[in-house]
Structures are given as structure tokens and as C-alpha cells.
CSV table of C-alpha atoms in Angstrom, one decimal:
chain,number,residue,atom,x,y,z
A,1,UNK,CA,0.1,0.2,0.3
A,2,UNK,CA,1.5,3.9,-0.7
A,3,UNK,CA,1.8,5.9,2.1
A,4,UNK,CA,1.5,8.8,-0.4
A,5,UNK,CA,-0.7,9.2,-3.6
A,6,UNK,CA,1.4,8.9,-6.3
A,7,UNK,CA,0.1,12.2,-8.7
A,8,UNK,CA,3.4,12.0,-10.8
A,9,UNK,CA,6.9,11.1,-10.4
A,10,UNK,CA,9.1,13.7,-10.4
A,11,UNK,CA,6.7,15.4,-7.3
A,12,UNK,CA,6.0,12.8,-5.8
A,13,UNK,CA,9.9,12.3,-5.1
A,14,UNK,CA,10.3,16.0,-3.9
A,15,UNK,CA,7.0,15.4,-1.8
A,16,UNK,CA,8.4,11.9,0.0
A,17,UNK,CA,11.9,13.5,0.3
A,18,UNK,CA,10.8,17.0,2.1
A,19,UNK,CA,9.2,14.5,4.2
A,20,UNK,CA,11.0,12.8,4.8
A,21,UNK,CA,14.1,15.7,5.4
A,22,UNK,CA,11.8,17.7,7.4
A,23,UNK,CA,11.8,14.7,9.9
A,24,UNK,CA,15.7,14.5,10.1
A,25,UNK,CA,16.5,18.3,10.5
A,26,UNK,CA,13.5,18.8,12.7
A,27,UNK,CA,15.2,16.2,15.2
A,28,UNK,CA,18.5,17.1,15.1
A,29,UNK,CA,17.3,20.3,15.7
A,30,UNK,CA,15.4,20.1,18.4
A,31,UNK,CA,18.7,17.9,19.9
A,32,UNK,CA,20.4,21.5,19.8
A,33,UNK,CA,17.9,23.3,20.9
A,34,UNK,CA,17.1,21.3,24.4
A,35,UNK,CA,20.2,20.9,24.9
A,36,UNK,CA,21.1,24.1,24.9
A,37,UNK,CA,17.9,25.1,27.2
A,38,UNK,CA,18.5,22.4,29.1
A,39,UNK,CA,22.5,24.1,29.4
A,40,UNK,CA,21.1,27.9,30.1
A,41,UNK,CA,22.1,28.6,26.3
A,42,UNK,CA,18.5,31.0,25.4
A,43,UNK,CA,16.9,30.0,21.4
A,44,UNK,CA,15.8,33.1,19.8
A,45,UNK,CA,14.3,31.3,16.6
A,46,UNK,CA,13.4,27.4,15.9
A,47,UNK,CA,12.6,27.0,12.3
A,48,UNK,CA,11.5,24.3,10.4
A,49,UNK,CA,12.5,25.3,6.9
A,50,UNK,CA,14.1,29.1,5.0
A,51,UNK,CA,13.1,31.5,3.9
A,52,UNK,CA,9.9,33.9,4.7
A,53,UNK,CA,7.8,32.7,7.2
A,54,UNK,CA,4.8,31.8,7.0
A,55,UNK,CA,3.1,31.8,10.6
A,56,UNK,CA,4.7,31.3,14.1
A,57,UNK,CA,4.4,31.1,18.5
A,58,UNK,CA,6.8,32.3,21.0
A,59,UNK,CA,6.5,29.9,23.8
A,60,UNK,CA,7.3,30.9,27.8
A,61,UNK,CA,10.6,31.0,27.3
A,62,UNK,CA,10.6,33.8,24.6
A,63,UNK,CA,11.4,31.4,21.9
A,64,UNK,CA,9.6,32.1,18.2
A,65,UNK,CA,8.7,27.9,16.8
A,66,UNK,CA,8.4,28.5,13.0
A,67,UNK,CA,7.6,27.5,10.2
A,68,UNK,CA,9.6,29.1,6.4
A,69,UNK,CA,8.2,29.0,3.1
A,70,UNK,CA,11.3,26.4,1.8
A,71,UNK,CA,10.7,23.1,3.7
A,72,UNK,CA,14.7,22.0,2.8
A,73,UNK,CA,16.1,22.0,6.5
A,74,UNK,CA,15.8,24.0,9.4
A,75,UNK,CA,18.0,26.1,12.2
A,76,UNK,CA,17.9,26.8,15.6
A,77,UNK,CA,19.4,30.3,16.2
A,78,UNK,CA,20.4,31.2,19.7
A,79,UNK,CA,21.4,34.8,21.7
A,80,UNK,CA,23.9,35.6,20.5
A,81,UNK,CA,24.3,34.0,17.3
A,82,UNK,CA,25.4,36.3,14.0
A,83,UNK,CA,23.6,33.8,11.8
A,84,UNK,CA,21.7,30.9,12.0
A,85,UNK,CA,24.4,28.1,11.1
A,86,UNK,CA,25.7,29.8,14.5
A,87,UNK,CA,28.8,31.0,13.0
A,88,UNK,CA,30.1,33.6,13.9
A,89,UNK,CA,28.8,36.1,17.0
A,90,UNK,CA,26.6,39.5,16.4
A,91,UNK,CA,28.6,41.4,18.3
A,92,UNK,CA,26.5,44.3,18.3
A,93,UNK,CA,23.9,42.2,20.1
A,94,UNK,CA,26.5,40.4,22.6
A,95,UNK,CA,27.8,43.9,23.4
A,96,UNK,CA,24.6,45.4,24.9
A,97,UNK,CA,24.1,41.6,27.3
A,98,UNK,CA,25.0,41.6,31.1
A,99,UNK,CA,27.7,39.5,31.9
A,100,UNK,CA,24.8,37.1,33.7
A,101,UNK,CA,22.6,37.7,30.7
A,102,UNK,CA,26.0,37.4,28.0
A,103,UNK,CA,26.0,33.2,30.0
A,104,UNK,CA,23.0,32.7,27.7
A,105,UNK,CA,24.3,33.2,24.7
A,106,UNK,CA,26.3,30.4,22.3
A,107,UNK,CA,29.8,32.4,23.1
A,108,UNK,CA,29.2,33.1,26.0
A,109,UNK,CA,28.6,29.8,27.4
A,110,UNK,CA,30.9,27.1,29.2
A,111,UNK,CA,32.6,26.1,27.3
A,112,UNK,CA,30.9,22.0,27.9
A,113,UNK,CA,27.7,23.3,27.6
A,114,UNK,CA,28.3,24.7,23.4
A,115,UNK,CA,30.1,21.4,22.7
A,116,UNK,CA,26.9,19.3,24.3
A,117,UNK,CA,25.0,21.6,22.7
A,118,UNK,CA,26.7,21.2,19.3
A,119,UNK,CA,26.9,17.5,19.9
A,120,UNK,CA,22.9,17.0,20.6
A,121,UNK,CA,21.9,17.3,17.2
A,122,UNK,CA,23.5,14.5,16.2
A,123,UNK,CA,22.7,12.6,18.7
A,124,UNK,CA,19.3,12.8,18.2
A,125,UNK,CA,19.7,11.4,15.1
A,126,UNK,CA,21.1,8.3,15.9
A,127,UNK,CA,18.0,8.1,19.2
A,128,UNK,CA,15.5,8.6,16.7
A,129,UNK,CA,16.9,5.7,14.9
A,130,UNK,CA,18.0,3.7,17.4
A,131,UNK,CA,14.0,4.4,18.5
A,132,UNK,CA,13.1,3.9,15.0
A,133,UNK,CA,14.6,0.5,13.9
A,134,UNK,CA,13.3,-0.7,17.7
A,135,UNK,CA,9.8,-0.2,17.0
A,136,UNK,CA,9.6,-1.7,13.7
A,137,UNK,CA,11.3,-4.7,15.5
A,138,UNK,CA,8.6,-4.8,17.9
A,139,UNK,CA,5.6,-4.4,15.5
A,140,UNK,CA,6.9,-6.5,12.6
A,141,UNK,CA,8.6,-9.4,15.8
A,142,UNK,CA,10.9,-11.9,15.7
A,143,UNK,CA,11.1,-15.2,13.6
A,144,UNK,CA,11.0,-17.9,15.4
A,145,UNK,CA,13.9,-21.1,16.6
A,146,UNK,CA,12.2,-22.8,14.7
A,147,UNK,CA,11.1,-22.4,11.0
A,148,UNK,CA,6.6,-22.5,11.6
A,149,UNK,CA,4.4,-21.0,8.5
A,150,UNK,CA,3.4,-17.4,9.7
A,151,UNK,CA,1.1,-17.3,6.4
A,152,UNK,CA,1.7,-17.5,2.8
A,153,UNK,CA,2.5,-15.2,0.3
A,154,UNK,CA,0.6,-16.0,-3.2
A,155,UNK,CA,2.7,-18.0,-6.1
A,156,UNK,CA,2.3,-18.8,-8.9
A,157,UNK,CA,1.9,-22.4,-7.8
A,158,UNK,CA,-0.5,-23.9,-5.7
A,159,UNK,CA,0.4,-23.0,-2.3
A,160,UNK,CA,-2.7,-24.2,-0.4
A,161,UNK,CA,-0.6,-27.9,0.5
A,162,UNK,CA,0.6,-25.5,3.2
A,163,UNK,CA,-0.5,-24.0,5.5
A,164,UNK,CA,-0.5,-21.5,8.3
A,165,UNK,CA,1.2,-23.0,12.0
A,166,UNK,CA,2.5,-25.8,9.9
A,167,UNK,CA,6.4,-26.8,11.3
A,168,UNK,CA,8.9,-27.1,8.2
A,169,UNK,CA,10.4,-30.1,9.8
A,170,UNK,CA,12.5,-31.0,6.0
A,171,UNK,CA,12.6,-30.1,2.5
A,172,UNK,CA,13.7,-32.7,-0.5
A,173,UNK,CA,14.8,-34.5,2.2
A,174,UNK,CA,16.8,-32.2,4.0
A,175,UNK,CA,16.0,-31.9,7.6
A,176,UNK,CA,15.7,-28.4,8.8
A,177,UNK,CA,15.7,-27.8,12.7
A,178,UNK,CA,16.1,-23.6,12.1
A,179,UNK,CA,16.6,-21.3,9.6
A,180,UNK,CA,20.1,-21.4,8.8
A,181,UNK,CA,20.0,-24.7,7.9
A,182,UNK,CA,16.1,-24.1,6.0
A,183,UNK,CA,18.5,-21.2,4.1
A,184,UNK,CA,20.2,-23.2,3.0
A,185,UNK,CA,18.2,-25.9,1.7
A,186,UNK,CA,17.2,-22.6,-0.5
A,187,UNK,CA,20.5,-21.9,-1.9
A,188,UNK,CA,21.7,-25.2,-2.9
A,189,UNK,CA,20.8,-28.0,-2.7
A,190,UNK,CA,17.2,-28.6,-3.9
A,191,UNK,CA,16.5,-30.0,-7.2
A,192,UNK,CA,15.5,-27.2,-9.9
A,193,UNK,CA,12.4,-28.3,-10.2
A,194,UNK,CA,8.8,-25.5,-8.9
A,195,UNK,CA,7.7,-28.1,-6.7
A,196,UNK,CA,9.6,-30.1,-4.3
A,197,UNK,CA,8.0,-32.2,-1.0
A,198,UNK,CA,8.1,-30.3,2.1
A,199,UNK,CA,8.2,-33.0,5.4
A,200,UNK,CA,5.9,-30.8,8.2
A,201,UNK,CA,5.0,-31.3,12.2
A,202,UNK,CA,0.4,-30.7,11.4
A,203,UNK,CA,-1.9,-30.9,14.6
A,204,UNK,CA,0.7,-32.9,16.3
A,205,UNK,CA,1.2,-35.7,13.6
A,206,UNK,CA,4.2,-35.9,10.2
A,207,UNK,CA,3.1,-34.7,7.2
A,208,UNK,CA,4.7,-34.7,3.5
A,209,UNK,CA,3.0,-32.4,1.0
A,210,UNK,CA,4.6,-31.0,-2.6
A,211,UNK,CA,4.9,-27.5,-2.3
A,212,UNK,CA,6.9,-24.5,-3.7
A,213,UNK,CA,10.7,-24.4,-3.8
A,214,UNK,CA,11.5,-22.9,-0.3
A,215,UNK,CA,12.8,-19.2,-1.6
A,216,UNK,CA,10.8,-19.0,-4.7
A,217,UNK,CA,11.7,-15.8,-7.5
A,218,UNK,CA,9.5,-14.2,-5.2
A,219,UNK,CA,10.2,-10.5,-5.7
A,220,UNK,CA,10.6,-8.9,-1.7
A,221,UNK,CA,11.9,-5.8,-2.3
A,222,UNK,CA,13.5,-3.7,-5.0
A,223,UNK,CA,15.7,-1.2,-4.9
A,224,UNK,CA,15.4,2.3,-5.6
A,225,UNK,CA,17.4,3.8,-9.1
A,226,UNK,CA,18.2,-0.2,-9.8
A,227,UNK,CA,17.8,-1.9,-13.2
A,228,UNK,CA,14.9,-3.6,-12.1
A,229,UNK,CA,13.4,-0.7,-9.3
A,230,UNK,CA,13.9,1.1,-14.0
A,231,UNK,CA,11.3,-1.6,-15.2
A,232,UNK,CA,8.4,-1.2,-12.8
A,233,UNK,CA,9.2,-5.0,-11.1
A,234,UNK,CA,7.2,-4.4,-8.1
A,235,UNK,CA,7.8,-6.1,-4.4
A,236,UNK,CA,5.4,-9.6,-4.3
A,237,UNK,CA,6.2,-9.6,-8.6
A,238,UNK,CA,6.8,-13.7,-8.8
A,239,UNK,CA,9.4,-14.2,-11.8
A,240,UNK,CA,8.2,-17.0,-13.4
A,241,UNK,CA,11.0,-17.0,-16.9
A,242,UNK,CA,14.0,-16.0,-17.9
A,243,UNK,CA,15.3,-15.8,-21.0
A,244,UNK,CA,12.9,-17.9,-22.1
A,245,UNK,CA,13.7,-20.5,-19.5
A,246,UNK,CA,11.6,-21.5,-16.7
A,247,UNK,CA,12.3,-20.2,-12.6
A,248,UNK,CA,11.7,-21.5,-10.1
A,249,UNK,CA,13.6,-21.0,-7.7
A,250,UNK,CA,15.6,-16.9,-6.7
A,251,UNK,CA,19.1,-18.7,-6.9
A,252,UNK,CA,17.6,-18.6,-10.0
A,253,UNK,CA,17.1,-15.6,-11.2
A,254,UNK,CA,20.7,-14.7,-9.3
A,255,UNK,CA,22.8,-16.9,-11.9
A,256,UNK,CA,21.2,-15.8,-14.7
A,257,UNK,CA,22.4,-12.6,-13.3
A,258,UNK,CA,25.8,-13.7,-12.8
A,259,UNK,CA,26.6,-15.1,-16.0
A,260,UNK,CA,24.9,-12.7,-18.2
A,261,UNK,CA,28.1,-10.1,-16.8
A,262,UNK,CA,25.6,-7.5,-18.5
A,263,UNK,CA,23.5,-8.6,-20.9
A,264,UNK,CA,19.7,-7.4,-21.2
A,265,UNK,CA,17.2,-10.6,-19.3
A,266,UNK,CA,14.0,-10.8,-20.8
A,267,UNK,CA,11.8,-11.9,-17.9
A,268,UNK,CA,8.6,-13.5,-17.5
A,269,UNK,CA,6.4,-11.8,-14.7
A,270,UNK,CA,3.6,-12.6,-12.4
A,271,UNK,CA,1.7,-10.5,-10.3
A,272,UNK,CA,-0.8,-11.0,-8.3
A,273,UNK,CA,-3.5,-9.4,-9.6
A,274,UNK,CA,-7.0,-11.1,-8.4
A,275,UNK,CA,-7.3,-14.4,-8.8
A,276,UNK,CA,-5.2,-15.6,-11.5
A,277,UNK,CA,-2.3,-13.0,-11.2
A,278,UNK,CA,-1.5,-10.8,-14.4
A,279,UNK,CA,1.4,-12.4,-16.6
A,280,UNK,CA,3.5,-9.2,-17.9
A,281,UNK,CA,7.3,-9.7,-20.3
A,282,UNK,CA,10.1,-7.1,-18.7
A,283,UNK,CA,13.0,-6.4,-20.2
A,284,UNK,CA,16.4,-5.4,-18.1
A,285,UNK,CA,19.8,-4.5,-18.3
A,286,UNK,CA,21.7,-6.1,-14.9
A,287,UNK,CA,24.3,-2.9,-13.3
A,288,UNK,CA,27.4,-3.0,-12.1
A,289,UNK,CA,27.5,-3.0,-8.3
A,290,UNK,CA,29.4,-3.1,-5.6
A,291,UNK,CA,28.9,-4.9,-2.5
A,292,UNK,CA,29.5,-5.4,0.8
A,293,UNK,CA,31.6,-8.8,2.3
A,294,UNK,CA,31.3,-10.6,5.6
A,295,UNK,CA,34.7,-9.6,5.8
A,296,UNK,CA,34.5,-5.3,5.2
A,297,UNK,CA,35.4,-5.7,2.2
A,298,UNK,CA,33.7,-5.3,-1.0
A,299,UNK,CA,32.9,-6.8,-4.5
A,300,UNK,CA,31.9,-6.2,-7.1
A,301,UNK,CA,28.2,-8.2,-9.0
A,302,UNK,CA,26.1,-7.5,-12.1
A,303,UNK,CA,22.4,-7.5,-10.4
A,304,UNK,CA,19.1,-6.1,-11.1
A,305,UNK,CA,18.8,-4.5,-7.9
A,306,UNK,CA,15.9,-7.2,-5.9
A,307,UNK,CA,16.6,-9.1,-3.2
A,308,UNK,CA,14.0,-12.3,-2.7
A,309,UNK,CA,12.6,-14.6,0.3
A,310,UNK,CA,10.8,-17.6,2.0
A,311,UNK,CA,7.0,-18.7,0.3
A,312,UNK,CA,6.2,-17.6,4.0
A,313,UNK,CA,6.2,-15.4,6.3
A,314,UNK,CA,7.3,-16.7,9.4
A,315,UNK,CA,5.7,-17.2,12.8
A,316,UNK,CA,7.1,-14.2,14.6
A,317,UNK,CA,6.6,-13.8,18.8
A,318,UNK,CA,6.7,-11.0,20.3
A,319,UNK,CA,9.7,-8.5,20.5
A,320,UNK,CA,10.7,-7.1,24.0
A,321,UNK,CA,11.9,-2.9,24.9
A,322,UNK,CA,15.5,-3.6,25.7
A,323,UNK,CA,15.1,-6.7,22.8
A,324,UNK,CA,14.5,-3.7,20.6
A,325,UNK,CA,15.9,-0.9,21.9
A,326,UNK,CA,19.5,-4.1,21.4
A,327,UNK,CA,18.7,-4.5,18.1
A,328,UNK,CA,17.7,-0.3,17.4
A,329,UNK,CA,21.4,-0.4,18.2
A,330,UNK,CA,22.8,-3.2,16.4
A,331,UNK,CA,20.9,-1.9,13.2
A,332,UNK,CA,21.6,1.8,13.5
A,333,UNK,CA,25.4,0.8,14.1
A,334,UNK,CA,25.9,-1.1,11.3
A,335,UNK,CA,24.9,1.8,9.2
A,336,UNK,CA,27.5,3.7,10.2
A,337,UNK,CA,30.5,1.5,10.0
A,338,UNK,CA,29.1,0.2,6.6
A,339,UNK,CA,29.4,4.0,5.6
A,340,UNK,CA,32.6,4.3,6.7
A,341,UNK,CA,33.9,1.3,4.7
A,342,UNK,CA,31.7,2.9,1.5
A,343,UNK,CA,34.1,6.2,2.1
A,344,UNK,CA,36.5,4.2,3.0
A,345,UNK,CA,37.3,1.9,-0.3
A,346,UNK,CA,35.4,4.8,-2.8
A,347,UNK,CA,39.3,7.0,-1.3
A,348,UNK,CA,41.0,4.1,-2.9
A,349,UNK,CA,39.7,4.1,-5.6
A,350,UNK,CA,38.8,0.2,-4.5
A,351,UNK,CA,34.8,1.0,-5.2
A,352,UNK,CA,33.7,3.5,-7.3
A,353,UNK,CA,32.6,6.9,-6.8
A,354,UNK,CA,28.8,6.6,-8.1
A,355,UNK,CA,28.0,4.7,-5.0
A,356,UNK,CA,28.5,8.6,-3.1
A,357,UNK,CA,24.4,10.4,-4.3
A,358,UNK,CA,22.7,13.3,-4.2
A,359,UNK,CA,20.1,14.9,-3.1
A,360,UNK,CA,18.6,13.2,-6.7
A,361,UNK,CA,19.4,9.7,-5.1
A,362,UNK,CA,17.8,10.5,-2.2
A,363,UNK,CA,14.3,11.6,-3.2
A,364,UNK,CA,14.6,9.2,-5.8
A,365,UNK,CA,14.6,6.4,-2.4
A,366,UNK,CA,12.2,8.5,-0.3
A,367,UNK,CA,9.9,8.4,-3.1
A,368,UNK,CA,10.7,4.3,-3.5
A,369,UNK,CA,9.6,3.2,0.0
A,370,UNK,CA,7.1,5.0,0.6
A,371,UNK,CA,5.1,3.3,-2.6
A,372,UNK,CA,6.2,0.5,-0.9
A,373,UNK,CA,4.4,2.0,1.8
A,374,UNK,CA,4.6,3.4,5.5
A,375,UNK,CA,6.8,0.7,7.1
A,376,UNK,CA,9.4,0.8,4.6
A,377,UNK,CA,9.2,4.5,4.4
A,378,UNK,CA,9.8,5.3,8.0
A,379,UNK,CA,12.3,2.4,7.6
A,380,UNK,CA,13.8,4.6,5.5
A,381,UNK,CA,13.8,7.5,7.3
A,382,UNK,CA,15.6,5.9,10.0
A,383,UNK,CA,18.0,4.5,7.8
A,384,UNK,CA,19.3,8.2,6.3
A,385,UNK,CA,18.0,9.9,10.1
A,386,UNK,CA,21.5,7.9,11.0
A,387,UNK,CA,23.7,9.4,7.6
A,388,UNK,CA,22.8,12.8,8.4
A,389,UNK,CA,24.2,12.3,12.0
A,390,UNK,CA,26.9,10.3,10.7
A,391,UNK,CA,27.9,13.2,7.6
A,392,UNK,CA,27.2,16.2,10.4
A,393,UNK,CA,30.1,13.9,12.2
A,394,UNK,CA,32.4,15.2,10.1
A,395,UNK,CA,35.6,17.3,11.4
A,396,UNK,CA,34.2,19.8,9.0
A,397,UNK,CA,33.6,23.8,10.2
A,398,UNK,CA,30.0,24.3,9.4
A,399,UNK,CA,29.3,20.7,10.5
A,400,UNK,CA,28.8,20.4,13.9
A,401,UNK,CA,31.9,17.9,13.7
A,402,UNK,CA,34.1,21.1,12.4
A,403,UNK,CA,32.5,23.3,16.1
A,404,UNK,CA,33.3,20.2,17.8
A,405,UNK,CA,36.7,19.9,16.4
A,406,UNK,CA,36.6,24.0,17.4
A,407,UNK,CA,35.8,23.0,20.9
A,408,UNK,CA,38.5,20.7,21.2
A,409,UNK,CA,41.3,23.6,20.1
A,410,UNK,CA,39.9,25.5,23.3
A,411,UNK,CA,40.0,22.3,25.1
A,412,UNK,CA,43.3,22.3,25.1
A,413,UNK,CA,44.8,25.7,24.0
A,414,UNK,CA,42.5,27.6,26.8
A,415,UNK,CA,41.2,30.1,24.0
A,416,UNK,CA,39.3,30.2,21.1
A,417,UNK,CA,40.4,29.9,17.4
A,418,UNK,CA,40.7,33.5,16.4
A,419,UNK,CA,38.0,35.7,14.5
A,420,UNK,CA,40.4,35.2,10.9
A,421,UNK,CA,40.9,31.6,11.5
A,422,UNK,CA,37.7,30.6,11.9
A,423,UNK,CA,36.0,33.0,8.9
A,424,UNK,CA,38.7,31.8,6.7
A,425,UNK,CA,38.0,27.7,8.5
A,426,UNK,CA,34.4,28.4,7.8
A,427,UNK,CA,34.8,29.3,4.5
A,428,UNK,CA,37.3,26.4,3.3
A,429,UNK,CA,34.5,24.4,5.1
A,430,UNK,CA,31.4,26.1,2.8
A,431,UNK,CA,33.5,25.1,0.1
A,432,UNK,CA,34.1,20.9,0.5
A,433,UNK,CA,30.3,21.0,1.4
A,434,UNK,CA,29.4,22.4,-1.7
A,435,UNK,CA,31.7,20.6,-3.4
A,436,UNK,CA,30.2,17.4,-1.6
A,437,UNK,CA,26.8,18.7,-2.6
A,438,UNK,CA,27.4,19.6,-6.6
A,439,UNK,CA,29.8,15.6,-6.6
A,440,UNK,CA,26.3,13.9,-5.1
A,441,UNK,CA,24.4,15.8,-7.9
A,442,UNK,CA,26.7,15.1,-10.3
A,443,UNK,CA,26.3,10.9,-9.5
A,444,UNK,CA,22.9,11.0,-9.8
A,445,UNK,CA,22.8,12.7,-13.4
A,446,UNK,CA,25.8,11.1,-14.4
A,447,UNK,CA,25.9,7.2,-13.0
A,448,UNK,CA,24.2,5.2,-14.3
């Protein structure tokens, strides 16, 4: 089910991007605001968006909360700041303040208060990610240790011999005591036929039935900006033929893509549509893609940009709060660590720089996630929030990480950088950020 109405791909992408960015930036700036306020630093303005103010209100703390016309970010302006980026001091405004009033400015606050206020933005992004990941995990639950059918996905092959609640004992003569064994059987060892024999525990008895391949060529997700996405493939589509050859397993699609080494593939696609489904044919060209490996490296493969899953949704158990938070933290760390690894390999020239995308790529990702449903869109926001928090920690002036470097310098030397040095470094930082943005946009336009 789509989260946003589809009224044109370009507008759809922009709306999804603005919604995602507004949530992430608001949380980021609220981190700055609330820790600043708790540290004794007064916020004059909290703005969602830039440009002309559309509407606003002033709270009891004297902060003006406003929504502005350009919904491409936001900012918090603290007392005494020269601008919305907290880059520099408004000397005219500060000069008229008493010593006690100066304490409530960013420039006049103790070093610990300034550093905590700056760091709070990225930290709140990470907190948002952890909470969202945890919430999704708690809502959806986790699969039980033993493979038990929770529900069945629609497939062109008959699946009525399988029932929710069946415990999968073996498939094709291969025992499946847990999901690891089930996935191993699905990936290798089963005959390449439309149906295989399932041994099940049902209502206290053991039965054997003919069922579909445990991992049929059904698409569980389609990656934005991929060949599959461009061809119009969707989550739930089943590939029944590849270049006229019947496909029974998702491994058949993976193998055909690898063997083709970038050659176009013609796919016959079954899409659930009423009782019988609808069949169509699409032709797509797999893309060369840098894929992370278990050892922290990357390898280049040809891929269509789609993932597979089991023929059934596993029975799930309830996920507790602690387990959810732990899982959310692990997922957030995985996004950060994979980002670090990707950047390192790009800098070393070991993977393509096309892996770095800009605003257009992010907008397309937002739209694709929103089209997949509210849950996928929320998950995308969590991933993007982690990326924004991580990016803001880069030691580049104008970013939060750059400000933290200035505070570290002050902690070591006992004095802040000079105004001249600060202005020069801020100009360099702005140039670096703009160059990075334009590089990402260039990749969005020129990379396949």
C-alpha cells in the first residue's frame, strides 16, 4: 500500500523527500535546542524550513517557533548568534548584554555547554534511528527459532498444501531444524523443479506434501535507482521465466544475472492481481554494483537490484523493549560502519565513486520507500537519519563535527580560534560541503 498518493513521479519524489528531510532535520535541530536550553543557552528562533516565515508562535521561554516557506531543512538561532548556522557572534547584540545575560548566549556559555549543544544534533539523529528501528522490530516481531509458517505469500504455483502453523521439518529430504538450515537448503541442494516435498509437523502428526520451492523467485524488495526499479518491477512480483527458461528458485535469477555479465535479461513476471494474477514481460539490463562482503570489503557483481525471501512469512514472537532497543542500536551501528567502509573504499579507489549519491538519489529513495508502504518509508527515515547524524560529525567547519573540533582546540589551548582563522576555516568548510553536494548531484545525473 502506498503511503503517499502517486501524482507524478517528480512531484512524488519531491514530496517524499521533503517529508523525510523535515522529520530528520526537526529532530536534529530539536537536539540542539533542548540541550542548549537545559545548558542555559537561550534559543531565539526554532525554524522548520528557511526563507519567509509562514506562521509562528512565541513560547514562555521566549523562543519563536516558526514554519518557513522553503521546506529544505531548518535551524535553531541562539541568542547572540550572527546567523542561523551559529557561525560567528553578533557583536552588536552581545555588546549590550550584561555578564549574566551573556551566559545565555552560545558564545558566552561554558565550553561544556557549547560542546554538548553542538553534539546533541547528531546524537538525536542516532536516537531517532535507534527508536524507529526498535519500534519496527517490536511491531513486526522476530521469527521463532524453529521454522514455522506464519502466513503464505501468493505464488503462481499452488501453495494450498501448506498451512499457517505448520512446523517445517525437512524440505526435499534435507532436515531443517532452524532457519539457518532452511536457508542453506533453499540456496543449494534442492532440485530445480517448481515443487518439492515438504515434511511438516501439523496438529501433532507428521505429513509430507508437495509445495513450492522454499525460496521462489519472488521479489521481497526492489532497490531504488536499480534496473528492476526502472523496469517497473515491484515487491511481490514472481519471475516465472528468464530469457524463456522457466525459473523455479530465486537462485535461478541470481545465477542468470551473474552468467549474463551485464547482458539484458527478458523476464516473464507474474504479479498477483485478482484470483489468477497477471503476467507481463519486461527486459532489463543488470548494473555493475559494489556489494559489501562479510570481511568488511567489497566485491563487484552484476545485479538487477531486487531481493528474495522465503515462500512464507515466518511465525514471529513478541520482541521486548530491551531486545528492540538492542536490535535498533545494532542496526544503527551497521549503517554507520558500512558508511565508513564505503567511504574508505571510495577514497582508495577500490569501489566506484558512483556509490555516493546526492539530493536527487535521496529523493528517489524516499519516493520508492513511500511507494512500498508506510513501514518501509519509516525504516528509510531511520536509515537516512543515521546517515545525516554521521555526516554532521565530519570534522568540517560549518558542520557540527567542525564546531566540535573548534571546541576541542579551545579545551586544549584555553582559548578559541581567532576570528580570522574561524572565518577562513568556515569559508573552506562551506566550499567543501558545496563541492560534496555538487559531486553527489553530478553522480545522480551521470552514473548509471
